[in-house]
CSV table of C-alpha atoms and ligand atoms in Angstrom, one decimal:
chain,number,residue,atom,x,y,z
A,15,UNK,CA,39.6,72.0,131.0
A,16,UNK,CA,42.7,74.3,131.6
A,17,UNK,CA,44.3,74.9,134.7
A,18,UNK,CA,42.9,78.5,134.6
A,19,UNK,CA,39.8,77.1,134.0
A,20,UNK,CA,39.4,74.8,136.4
A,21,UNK,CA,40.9,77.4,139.4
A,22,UNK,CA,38.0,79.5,138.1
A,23,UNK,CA,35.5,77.1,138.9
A,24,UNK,CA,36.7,76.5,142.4
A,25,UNK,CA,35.1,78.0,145.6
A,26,UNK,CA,36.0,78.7,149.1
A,27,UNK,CA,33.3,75.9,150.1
A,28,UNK,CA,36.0,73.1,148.2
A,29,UNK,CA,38.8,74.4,150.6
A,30,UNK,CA,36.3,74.1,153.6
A,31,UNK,CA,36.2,70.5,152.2
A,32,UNK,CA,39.3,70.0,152.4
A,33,UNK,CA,39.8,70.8,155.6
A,34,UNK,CA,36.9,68.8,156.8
A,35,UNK,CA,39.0,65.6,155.6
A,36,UNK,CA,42.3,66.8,156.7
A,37,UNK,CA,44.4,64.6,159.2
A,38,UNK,CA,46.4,67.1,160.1
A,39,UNK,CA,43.6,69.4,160.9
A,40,UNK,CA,43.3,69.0,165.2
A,41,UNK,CA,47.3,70.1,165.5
A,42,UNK,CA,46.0,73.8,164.7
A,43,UNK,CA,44.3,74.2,167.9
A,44,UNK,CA,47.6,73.2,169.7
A,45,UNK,CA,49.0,76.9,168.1
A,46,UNK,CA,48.3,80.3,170.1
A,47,UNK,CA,47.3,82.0,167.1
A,48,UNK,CA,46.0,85.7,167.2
A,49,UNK,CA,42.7,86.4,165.5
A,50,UNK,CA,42.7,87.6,162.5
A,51,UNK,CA,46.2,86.8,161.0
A,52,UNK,CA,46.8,84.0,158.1
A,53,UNK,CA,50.3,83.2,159.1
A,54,UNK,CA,52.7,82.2,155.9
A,55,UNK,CA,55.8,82.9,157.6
A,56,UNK,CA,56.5,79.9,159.3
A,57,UNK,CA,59.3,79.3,157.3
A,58,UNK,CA,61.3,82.2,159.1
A,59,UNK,CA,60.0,82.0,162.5
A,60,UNK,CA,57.4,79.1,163.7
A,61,UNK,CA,54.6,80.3,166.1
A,62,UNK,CA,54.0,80.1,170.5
A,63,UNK,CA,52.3,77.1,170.9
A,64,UNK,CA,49.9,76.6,173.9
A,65,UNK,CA,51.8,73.9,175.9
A,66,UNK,CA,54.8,76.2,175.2
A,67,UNK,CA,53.5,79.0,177.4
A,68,UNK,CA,52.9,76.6,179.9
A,69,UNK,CA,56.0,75.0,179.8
A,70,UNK,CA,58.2,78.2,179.8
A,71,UNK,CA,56.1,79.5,183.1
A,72,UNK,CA,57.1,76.1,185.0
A,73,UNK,CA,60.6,76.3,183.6
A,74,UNK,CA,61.2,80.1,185.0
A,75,UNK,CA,59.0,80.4,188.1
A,76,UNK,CA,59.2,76.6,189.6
A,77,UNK,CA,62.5,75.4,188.1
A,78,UNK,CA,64.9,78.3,188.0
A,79,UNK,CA,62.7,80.6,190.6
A,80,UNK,CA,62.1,77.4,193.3
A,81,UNK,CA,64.7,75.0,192.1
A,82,UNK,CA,67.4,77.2,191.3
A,83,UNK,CA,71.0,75.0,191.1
A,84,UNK,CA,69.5,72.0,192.3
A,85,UNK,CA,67.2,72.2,189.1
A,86,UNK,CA,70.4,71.3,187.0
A,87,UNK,CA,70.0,67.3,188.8
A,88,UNK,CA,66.3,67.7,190.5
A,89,UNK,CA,64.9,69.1,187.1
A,90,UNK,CA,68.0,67.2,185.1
A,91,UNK,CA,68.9,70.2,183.2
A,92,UNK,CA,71.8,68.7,182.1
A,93,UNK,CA,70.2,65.4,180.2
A,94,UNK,CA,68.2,68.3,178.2
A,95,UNK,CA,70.2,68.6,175.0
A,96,UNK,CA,70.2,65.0,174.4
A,97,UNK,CA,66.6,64.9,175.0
A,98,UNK,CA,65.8,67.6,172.9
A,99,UNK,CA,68.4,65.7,170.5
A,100,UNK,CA,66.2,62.9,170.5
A,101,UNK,CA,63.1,64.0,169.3
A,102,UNK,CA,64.8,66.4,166.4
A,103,UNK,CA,66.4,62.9,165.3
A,104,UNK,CA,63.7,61.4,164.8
A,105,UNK,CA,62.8,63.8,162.3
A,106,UNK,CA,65.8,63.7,160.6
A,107,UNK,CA,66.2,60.3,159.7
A,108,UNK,CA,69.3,60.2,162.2
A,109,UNK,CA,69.3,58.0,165.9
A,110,UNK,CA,69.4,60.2,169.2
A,111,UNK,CA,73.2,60.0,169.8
A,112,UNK,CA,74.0,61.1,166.2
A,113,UNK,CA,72.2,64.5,167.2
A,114,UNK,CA,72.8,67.3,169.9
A,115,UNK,CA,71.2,70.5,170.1
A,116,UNK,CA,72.9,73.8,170.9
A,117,UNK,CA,74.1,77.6,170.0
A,118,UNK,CA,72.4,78.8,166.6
A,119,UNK,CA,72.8,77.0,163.1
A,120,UNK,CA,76.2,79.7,162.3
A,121,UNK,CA,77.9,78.8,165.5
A,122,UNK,CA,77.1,74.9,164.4
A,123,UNK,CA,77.8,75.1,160.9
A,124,UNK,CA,81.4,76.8,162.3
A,125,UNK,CA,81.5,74.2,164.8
A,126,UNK,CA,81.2,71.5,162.4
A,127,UNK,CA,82.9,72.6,159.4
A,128,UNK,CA,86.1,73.6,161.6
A,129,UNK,CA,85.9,70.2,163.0
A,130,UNK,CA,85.6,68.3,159.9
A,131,UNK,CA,88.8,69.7,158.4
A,132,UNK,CA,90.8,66.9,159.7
A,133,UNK,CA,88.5,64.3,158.0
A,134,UNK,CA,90.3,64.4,154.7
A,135,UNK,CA,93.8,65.3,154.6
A,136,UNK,CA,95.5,66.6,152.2
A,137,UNK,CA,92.2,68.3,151.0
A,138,UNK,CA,91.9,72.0,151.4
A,139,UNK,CA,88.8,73.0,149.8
A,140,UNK,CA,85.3,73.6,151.5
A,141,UNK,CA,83.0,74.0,148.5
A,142,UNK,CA,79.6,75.6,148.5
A,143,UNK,CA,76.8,77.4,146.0
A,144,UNK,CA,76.5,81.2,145.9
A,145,UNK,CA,72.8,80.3,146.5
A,146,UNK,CA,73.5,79.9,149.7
A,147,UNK,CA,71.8,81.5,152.9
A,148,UNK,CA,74.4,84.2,153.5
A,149,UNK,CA,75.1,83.4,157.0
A,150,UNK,CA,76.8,79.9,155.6
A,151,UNK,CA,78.9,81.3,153.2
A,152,UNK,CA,80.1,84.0,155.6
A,153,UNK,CA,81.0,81.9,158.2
A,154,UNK,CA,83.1,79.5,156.3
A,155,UNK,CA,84.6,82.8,154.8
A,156,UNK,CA,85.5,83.4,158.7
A,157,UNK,CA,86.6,79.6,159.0
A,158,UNK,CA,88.7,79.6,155.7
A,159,UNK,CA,90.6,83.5,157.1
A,160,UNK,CA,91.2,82.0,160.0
A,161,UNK,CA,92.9,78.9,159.0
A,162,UNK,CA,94.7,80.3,155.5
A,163,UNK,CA,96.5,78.0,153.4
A,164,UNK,CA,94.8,74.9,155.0
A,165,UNK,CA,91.1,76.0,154.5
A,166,UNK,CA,89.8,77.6,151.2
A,167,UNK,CA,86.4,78.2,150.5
A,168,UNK,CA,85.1,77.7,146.9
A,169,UNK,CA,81.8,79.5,146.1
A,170,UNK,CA,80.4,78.4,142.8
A,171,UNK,CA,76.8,79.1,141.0
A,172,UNK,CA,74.6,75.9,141.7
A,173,UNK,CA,74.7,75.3,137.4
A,174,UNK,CA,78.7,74.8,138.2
A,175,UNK,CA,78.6,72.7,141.7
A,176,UNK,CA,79.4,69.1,139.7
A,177,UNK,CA,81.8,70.5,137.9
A,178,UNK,CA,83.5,71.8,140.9
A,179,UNK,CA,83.7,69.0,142.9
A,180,UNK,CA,87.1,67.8,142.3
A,181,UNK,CA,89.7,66.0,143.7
A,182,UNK,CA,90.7,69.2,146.1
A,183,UNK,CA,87.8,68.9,147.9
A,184,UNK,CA,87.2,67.8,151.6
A,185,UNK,CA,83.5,68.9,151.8
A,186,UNK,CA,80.4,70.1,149.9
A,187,UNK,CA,78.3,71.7,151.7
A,188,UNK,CA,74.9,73.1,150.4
A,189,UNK,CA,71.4,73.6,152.6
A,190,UNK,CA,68.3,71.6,151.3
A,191,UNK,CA,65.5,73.9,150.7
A,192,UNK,CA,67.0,77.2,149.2
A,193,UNK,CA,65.6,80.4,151.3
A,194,UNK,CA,64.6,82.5,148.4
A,195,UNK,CA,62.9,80.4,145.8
A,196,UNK,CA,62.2,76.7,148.1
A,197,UNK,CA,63.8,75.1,145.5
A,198,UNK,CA,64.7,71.6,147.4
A,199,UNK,CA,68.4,69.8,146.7
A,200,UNK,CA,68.1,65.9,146.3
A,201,UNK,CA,70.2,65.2,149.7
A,202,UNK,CA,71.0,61.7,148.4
A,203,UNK,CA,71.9,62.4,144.8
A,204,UNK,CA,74.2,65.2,146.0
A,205,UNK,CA,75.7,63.1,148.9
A,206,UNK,CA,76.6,60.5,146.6
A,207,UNK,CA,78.0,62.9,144.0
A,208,UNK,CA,80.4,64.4,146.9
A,209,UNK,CA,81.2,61.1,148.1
A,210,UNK,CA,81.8,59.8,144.8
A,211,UNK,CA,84.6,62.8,144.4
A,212,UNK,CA,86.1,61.8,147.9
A,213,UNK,CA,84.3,64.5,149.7
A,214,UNK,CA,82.0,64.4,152.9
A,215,UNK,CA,78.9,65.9,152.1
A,216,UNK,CA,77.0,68.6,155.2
A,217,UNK,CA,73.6,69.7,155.2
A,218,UNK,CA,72.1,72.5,155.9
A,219,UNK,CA,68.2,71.6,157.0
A,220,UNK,CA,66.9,74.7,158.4
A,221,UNK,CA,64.0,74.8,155.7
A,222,UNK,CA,63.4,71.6,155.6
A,223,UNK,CA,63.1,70.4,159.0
A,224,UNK,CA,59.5,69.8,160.1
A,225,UNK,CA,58.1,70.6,156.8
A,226,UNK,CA,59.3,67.6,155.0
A,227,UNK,CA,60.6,63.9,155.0
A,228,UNK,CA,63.9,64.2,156.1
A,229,UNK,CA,66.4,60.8,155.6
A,230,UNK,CA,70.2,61.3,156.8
A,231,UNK,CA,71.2,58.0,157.4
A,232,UNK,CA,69.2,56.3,154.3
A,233,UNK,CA,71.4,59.5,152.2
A,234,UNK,CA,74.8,58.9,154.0
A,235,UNK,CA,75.2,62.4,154.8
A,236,UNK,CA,78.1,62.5,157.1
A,237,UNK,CA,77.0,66.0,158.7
A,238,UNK,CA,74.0,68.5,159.3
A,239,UNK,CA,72.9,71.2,160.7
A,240,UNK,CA,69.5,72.9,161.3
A,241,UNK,CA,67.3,75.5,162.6
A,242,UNK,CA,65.4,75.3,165.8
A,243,UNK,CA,63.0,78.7,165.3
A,244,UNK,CA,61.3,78.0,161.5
A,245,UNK,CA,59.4,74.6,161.2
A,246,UNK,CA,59.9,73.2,164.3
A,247,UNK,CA,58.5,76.7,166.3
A,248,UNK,CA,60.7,76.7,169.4
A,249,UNK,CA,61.1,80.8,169.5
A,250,UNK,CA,62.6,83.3,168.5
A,251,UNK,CA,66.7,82.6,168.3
A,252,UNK,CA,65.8,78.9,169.5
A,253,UNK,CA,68.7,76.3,170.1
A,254,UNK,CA,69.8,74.8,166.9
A,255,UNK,CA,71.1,71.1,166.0
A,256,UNK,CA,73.9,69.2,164.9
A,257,UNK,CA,74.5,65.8,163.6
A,258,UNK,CA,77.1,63.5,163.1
A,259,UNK,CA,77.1,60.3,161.3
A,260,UNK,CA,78.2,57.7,163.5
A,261,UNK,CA,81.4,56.4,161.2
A,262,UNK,CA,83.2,60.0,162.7
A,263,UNK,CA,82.2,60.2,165.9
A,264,UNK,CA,85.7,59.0,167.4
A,265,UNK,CA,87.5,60.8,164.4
A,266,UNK,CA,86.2,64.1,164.7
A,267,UNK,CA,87.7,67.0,167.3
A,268,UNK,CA,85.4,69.5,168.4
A,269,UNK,CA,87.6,72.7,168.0
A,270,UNK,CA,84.9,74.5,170.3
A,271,UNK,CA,86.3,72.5,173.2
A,272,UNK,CA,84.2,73.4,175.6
A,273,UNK,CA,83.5,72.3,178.9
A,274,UNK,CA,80.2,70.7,178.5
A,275,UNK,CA,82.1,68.7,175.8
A,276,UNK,CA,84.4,67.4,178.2
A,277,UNK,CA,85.0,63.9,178.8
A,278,UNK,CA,84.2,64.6,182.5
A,279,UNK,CA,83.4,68.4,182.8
A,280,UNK,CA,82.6,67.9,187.0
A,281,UNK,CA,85.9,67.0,187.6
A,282,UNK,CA,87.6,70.1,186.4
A,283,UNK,CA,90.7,68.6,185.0
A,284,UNK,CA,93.4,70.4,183.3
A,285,UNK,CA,93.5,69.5,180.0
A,286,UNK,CA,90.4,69.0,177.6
A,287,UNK,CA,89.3,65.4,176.4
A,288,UNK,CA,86.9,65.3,174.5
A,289,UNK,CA,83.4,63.1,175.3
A,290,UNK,CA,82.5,60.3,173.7
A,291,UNK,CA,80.4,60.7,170.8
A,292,UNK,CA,78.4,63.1,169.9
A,293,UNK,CA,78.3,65.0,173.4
A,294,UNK,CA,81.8,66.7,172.5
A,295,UNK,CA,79.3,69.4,170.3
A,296,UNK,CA,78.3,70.6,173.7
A,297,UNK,CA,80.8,73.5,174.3
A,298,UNK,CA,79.6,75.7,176.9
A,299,UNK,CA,76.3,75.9,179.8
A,300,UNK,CA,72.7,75.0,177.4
A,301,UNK,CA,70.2,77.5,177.4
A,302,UNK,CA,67.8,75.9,179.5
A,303,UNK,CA,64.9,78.2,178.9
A,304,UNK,CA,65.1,78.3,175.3
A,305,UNK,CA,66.1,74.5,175.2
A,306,UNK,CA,63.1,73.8,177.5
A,307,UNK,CA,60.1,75.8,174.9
A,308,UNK,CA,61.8,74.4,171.9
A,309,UNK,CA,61.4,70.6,173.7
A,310,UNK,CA,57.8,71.7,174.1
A,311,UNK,CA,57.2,72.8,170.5
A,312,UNK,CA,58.6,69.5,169.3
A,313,UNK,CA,56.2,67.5,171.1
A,314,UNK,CA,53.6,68.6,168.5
A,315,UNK,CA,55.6,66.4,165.8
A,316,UNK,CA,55.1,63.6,168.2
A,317,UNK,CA,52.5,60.4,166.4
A,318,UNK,CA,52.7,63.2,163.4
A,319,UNK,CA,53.6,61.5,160.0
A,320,UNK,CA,56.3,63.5,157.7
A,321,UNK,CA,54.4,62.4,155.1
A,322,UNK,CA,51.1,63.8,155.8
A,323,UNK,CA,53.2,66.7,156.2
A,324,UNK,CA,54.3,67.0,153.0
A,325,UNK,CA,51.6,65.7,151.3
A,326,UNK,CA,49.5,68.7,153.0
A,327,UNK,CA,52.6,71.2,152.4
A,328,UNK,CA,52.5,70.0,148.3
A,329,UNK,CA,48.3,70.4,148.4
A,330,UNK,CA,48.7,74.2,150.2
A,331,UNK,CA,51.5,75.4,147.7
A,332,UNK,CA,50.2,73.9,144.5
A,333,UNK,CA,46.6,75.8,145.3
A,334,UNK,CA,48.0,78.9,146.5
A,335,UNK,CA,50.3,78.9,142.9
A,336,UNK,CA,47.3,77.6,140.8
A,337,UNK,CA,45.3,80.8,142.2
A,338,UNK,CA,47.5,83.6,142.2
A,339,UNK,CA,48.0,82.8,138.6
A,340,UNK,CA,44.6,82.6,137.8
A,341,UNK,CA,43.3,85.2,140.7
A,342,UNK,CA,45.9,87.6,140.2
A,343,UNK,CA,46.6,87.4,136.5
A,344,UNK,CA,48.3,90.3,135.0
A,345,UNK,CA,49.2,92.0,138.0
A,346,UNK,CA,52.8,91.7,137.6
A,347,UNK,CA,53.6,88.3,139.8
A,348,UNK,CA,55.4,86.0,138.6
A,349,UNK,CA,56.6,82.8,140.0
A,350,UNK,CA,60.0,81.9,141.7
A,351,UNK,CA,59.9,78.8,142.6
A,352,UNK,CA,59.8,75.5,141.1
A,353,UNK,CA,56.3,74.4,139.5
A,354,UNK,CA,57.1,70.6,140.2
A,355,UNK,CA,56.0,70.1,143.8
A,356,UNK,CA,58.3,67.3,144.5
A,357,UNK,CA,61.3,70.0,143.8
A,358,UNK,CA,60.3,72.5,146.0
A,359,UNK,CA,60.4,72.7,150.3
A,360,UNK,CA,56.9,74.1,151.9
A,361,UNK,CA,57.4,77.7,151.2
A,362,UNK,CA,56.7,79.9,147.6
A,363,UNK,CA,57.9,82.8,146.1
A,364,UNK,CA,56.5,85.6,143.6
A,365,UNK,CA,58.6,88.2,142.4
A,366,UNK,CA,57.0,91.3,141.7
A,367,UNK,CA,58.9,94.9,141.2
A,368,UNK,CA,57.2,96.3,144.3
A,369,UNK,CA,57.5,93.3,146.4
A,370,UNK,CA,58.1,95.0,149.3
A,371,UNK,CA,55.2,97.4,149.3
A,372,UNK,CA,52.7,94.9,148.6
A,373,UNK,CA,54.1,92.3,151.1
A,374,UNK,CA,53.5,95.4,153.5
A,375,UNK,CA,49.9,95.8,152.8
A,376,UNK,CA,49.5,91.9,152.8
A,377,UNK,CA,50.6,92.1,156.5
A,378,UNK,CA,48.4,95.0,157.5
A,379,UNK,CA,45.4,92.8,156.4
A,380,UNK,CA,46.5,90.4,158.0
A,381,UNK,CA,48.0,88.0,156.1
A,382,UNK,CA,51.5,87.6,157.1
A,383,UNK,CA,54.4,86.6,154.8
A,384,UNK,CA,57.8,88.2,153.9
A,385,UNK,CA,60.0,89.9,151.4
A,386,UNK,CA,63.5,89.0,150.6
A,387,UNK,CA,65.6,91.8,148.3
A,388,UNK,CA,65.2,92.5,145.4
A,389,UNK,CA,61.9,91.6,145.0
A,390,UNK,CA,60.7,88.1,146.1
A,391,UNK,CA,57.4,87.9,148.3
A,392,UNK,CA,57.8,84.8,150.0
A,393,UNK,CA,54.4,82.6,151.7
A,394,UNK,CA,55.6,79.7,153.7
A,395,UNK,CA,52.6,77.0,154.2
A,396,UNK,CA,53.6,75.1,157.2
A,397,UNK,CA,51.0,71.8,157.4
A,398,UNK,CA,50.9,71.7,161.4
A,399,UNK,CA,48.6,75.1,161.5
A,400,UNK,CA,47.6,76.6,157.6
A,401,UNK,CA,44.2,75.4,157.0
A,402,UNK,CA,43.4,75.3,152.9
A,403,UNK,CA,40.8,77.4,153.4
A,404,UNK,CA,43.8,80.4,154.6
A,405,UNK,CA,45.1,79.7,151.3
A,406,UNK,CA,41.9,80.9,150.0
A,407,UNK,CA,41.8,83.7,152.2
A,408,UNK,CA,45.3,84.9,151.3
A,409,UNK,CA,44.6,84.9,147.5
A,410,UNK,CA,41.9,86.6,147.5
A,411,UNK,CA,43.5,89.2,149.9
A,412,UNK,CA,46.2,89.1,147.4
A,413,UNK,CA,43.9,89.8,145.0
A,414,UNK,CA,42.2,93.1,146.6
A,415,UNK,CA,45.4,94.2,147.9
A,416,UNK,CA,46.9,94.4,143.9
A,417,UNK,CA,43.5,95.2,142.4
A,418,UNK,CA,42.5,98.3,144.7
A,419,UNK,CA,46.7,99.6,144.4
A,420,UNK,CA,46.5,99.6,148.1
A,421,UNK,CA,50.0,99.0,148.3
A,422,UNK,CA,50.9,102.8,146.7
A,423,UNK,CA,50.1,104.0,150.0
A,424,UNK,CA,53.4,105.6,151.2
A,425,UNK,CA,53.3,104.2,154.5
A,426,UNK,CA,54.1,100.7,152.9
A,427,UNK,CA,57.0,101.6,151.1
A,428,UNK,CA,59.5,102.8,154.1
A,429,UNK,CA,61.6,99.8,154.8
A,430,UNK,CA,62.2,98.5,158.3
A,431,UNK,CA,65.5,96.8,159.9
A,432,UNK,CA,63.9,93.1,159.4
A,433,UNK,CA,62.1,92.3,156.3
B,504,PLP,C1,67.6,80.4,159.1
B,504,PLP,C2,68.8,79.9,158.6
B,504,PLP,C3,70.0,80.1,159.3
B,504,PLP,C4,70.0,80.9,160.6
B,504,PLP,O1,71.1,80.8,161.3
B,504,PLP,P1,71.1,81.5,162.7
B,504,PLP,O2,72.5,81.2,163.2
B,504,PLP,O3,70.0,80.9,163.5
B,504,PLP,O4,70.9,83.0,162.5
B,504,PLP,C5,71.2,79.5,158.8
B,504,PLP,N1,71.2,78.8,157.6
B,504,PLP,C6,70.1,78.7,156.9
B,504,PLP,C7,70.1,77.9,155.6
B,504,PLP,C8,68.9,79.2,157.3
B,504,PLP,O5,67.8,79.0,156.6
């Protein structure tokens, strides 16, 4: 029996199965989701969860509206990045004080990379892939203006990374789980490849965390950064992380040398000195609210296994591709990501030529993923909250969506600020 054949055969009472056995199945109802929406965008911005409403209400109306400053001891405000820290480490294969969370991946991944420049002297080059989520490449663009003559940024095609990586090098710094097509970096292989060239090696995890087995120390990365609003749900423009391996912690200078970074910020010195560790990547006040929802959402990865995760992620994606094709044969779709499982994050992409208006008629039925130019439709399957069975669903809404031309319907085809 072909693949075809055998998608043919199946029925929405298999997926119900499915479900029935799932592990992961219980952590849905911990997810405020509105009625009627399959949500396959978790991937770009993870959904409220229940204990988050709670938990921002206490935060605004008895910490900062009863507390007020004496929340920053009484409520310790100020221990909350590290214990935020904590629980994104242990998804990251990295220990608490290798991690602090704060600011947004770009003002991290400037952070870092500025900070890492003394790491190898008498190397100049910060190399990346033109892959790359845009907001990377531009800010080491920033990084390498600023700095000119000791900081140049080399942008190279993924196919032409290796051959790149040469002796000029300082850093290589790529993100995991690509945004458009999910196709997934091997962190160790690469890490070993930059280290192997003299080069420290930065990750960028924002697709990858929460979706997927993440291993920092067993890779030797020396630096990372990631994304506190996708996988992990903690709102919209939610703190993001930072790590350090420990080796550099005394070697690297924060040049974001903020206060909260300070040795001793309470004793307003003249003159900054850097705190020990990891703490130095605080620069200025944290954002308490934020920090305090996105503490909350993380609680939901708490007794979760990363492997059920992925094991769930790899059964959602390889259904949803293994129907479309069949489903939606000759419709136009074709596939961007990889086939192999194992090489691809949680999320996958189609392109079709009228992506857009068909993503757009998607949505008003409900079924919520997104469109990234020039024509990728992109379904993200995040394990905590898609059931099978809203893989299912999504197909065959797919499936009526393409087959009725739906998507013609002018109204789908004017294009809004955020896609
Ligand atoms: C989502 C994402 C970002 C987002 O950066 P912000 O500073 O939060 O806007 C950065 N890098 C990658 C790879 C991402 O996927």
């Amino acid at each position: 029996m072909t693949r075809e054949q055998a998608a043919a055969r199946e029925t929405r009472a298999d997926f119900e199965a499915l479900d029935a056995a799932d592990p992961l199945a219980p952590c849905r109802a911990r997810f405020a989701l509105p009625r009627g929406v399959i949500y396959l965008d978790g991937n770009s911005l993870g959904p409220l969860t229940h204990a988050a409403v709670d938990r921002a209400q206490a935060v605004v109306t008895r910490e900062w509206g009863e507390g007020l400053i004496r929340s920053w001891n009484e409520a310790d405000w100020i221990n909350l990045p590290a214990r935020v820290a904590a629980k994104v480490a242990r998804l990251i294969g990295a220990s608490a004080d290798e991690v602090t969370v704060a600011d947004s991946t770009s003002i991290n991944l400037f952070k870092l990379l500025a900070a890492a420049r003394g790491l190898r002297p008498g190397r100049h080059v910060l190399l990346t892939e033109a892959e790359n989520f845009p907001t990377d490449v531009y800010v080491a663009e920033g990084l390498a203006e600023l700095l000119s003559g000791s900081v140049m940024l080399r942008v190279v095609p993924r196919a032409e990374l290796l051959h790149a990586l040469d002796e000029q090098v300082a850093l290589l710094f790529l993100t995991e789980v690509d945004y458009k097509s999910g196709a997934r970096h091997g962190v160790a292989a690469m890490t070993r490849r930059a280290h192997e060239a003299g080069a420290l090696a930065l990750w960028d995890l924002s697709h990858s965390v929460g979706a997927l087995p993440i291993d920092l120390r067993g890779a030797g990365a020396d630096l990372a950064v990631g994304c506190g609003y996708k996988y992990l749900n903690g709102g919209p423009g939610a703190p993001a992380f930072l790590y350090v391996a420990k080796p550099w912690h005394e070697a690297i200078h924060p040049v974001l040398s903020g206060w909260m970074g300070h040795a001793r910020p309470f004793d307003f010195a003249l003159g900054y000195q850097p705190a020990s560790g990891i703490a130095r990547f605080q620069a200025g006040t944290p954002s308490v609210i934020a920090l305090s929802i996105l503490d909350s959402a993380l609680d939901e990865f708490e007794g979760v296994s990363l492997d059920a995760v992925r094991a769930k992620s790899s059964a959602l994606s390889e259904a949803f591709i293994r129907l479309v094709e069949s489903r939606c044969a000759g419709h136009g779709l074709t596939l961007a990501s990889p086939r192999d499982a194992t090489q691809r994050g949680s999320q996958v992409s189609f392109r079709h030529a009228h992506g857009y208006p068909i993503m757009q008629a998607l949505i008003a039925r409900g079924v919520i993923g997104d469109f990234r130019a020039p024509d990728l439709l992109r379904f993200g399957f995040a394990p905590l909250y898609v059931r099978h069975v809203d893989v299912w669903d999504a197909v065959a809404v797919l499936e009526a969506v393409l087959t009725s031309g739906e998507w013609r319907d002018p109204r789908f085809a004017s294009v809004a600020t955020v896609t």
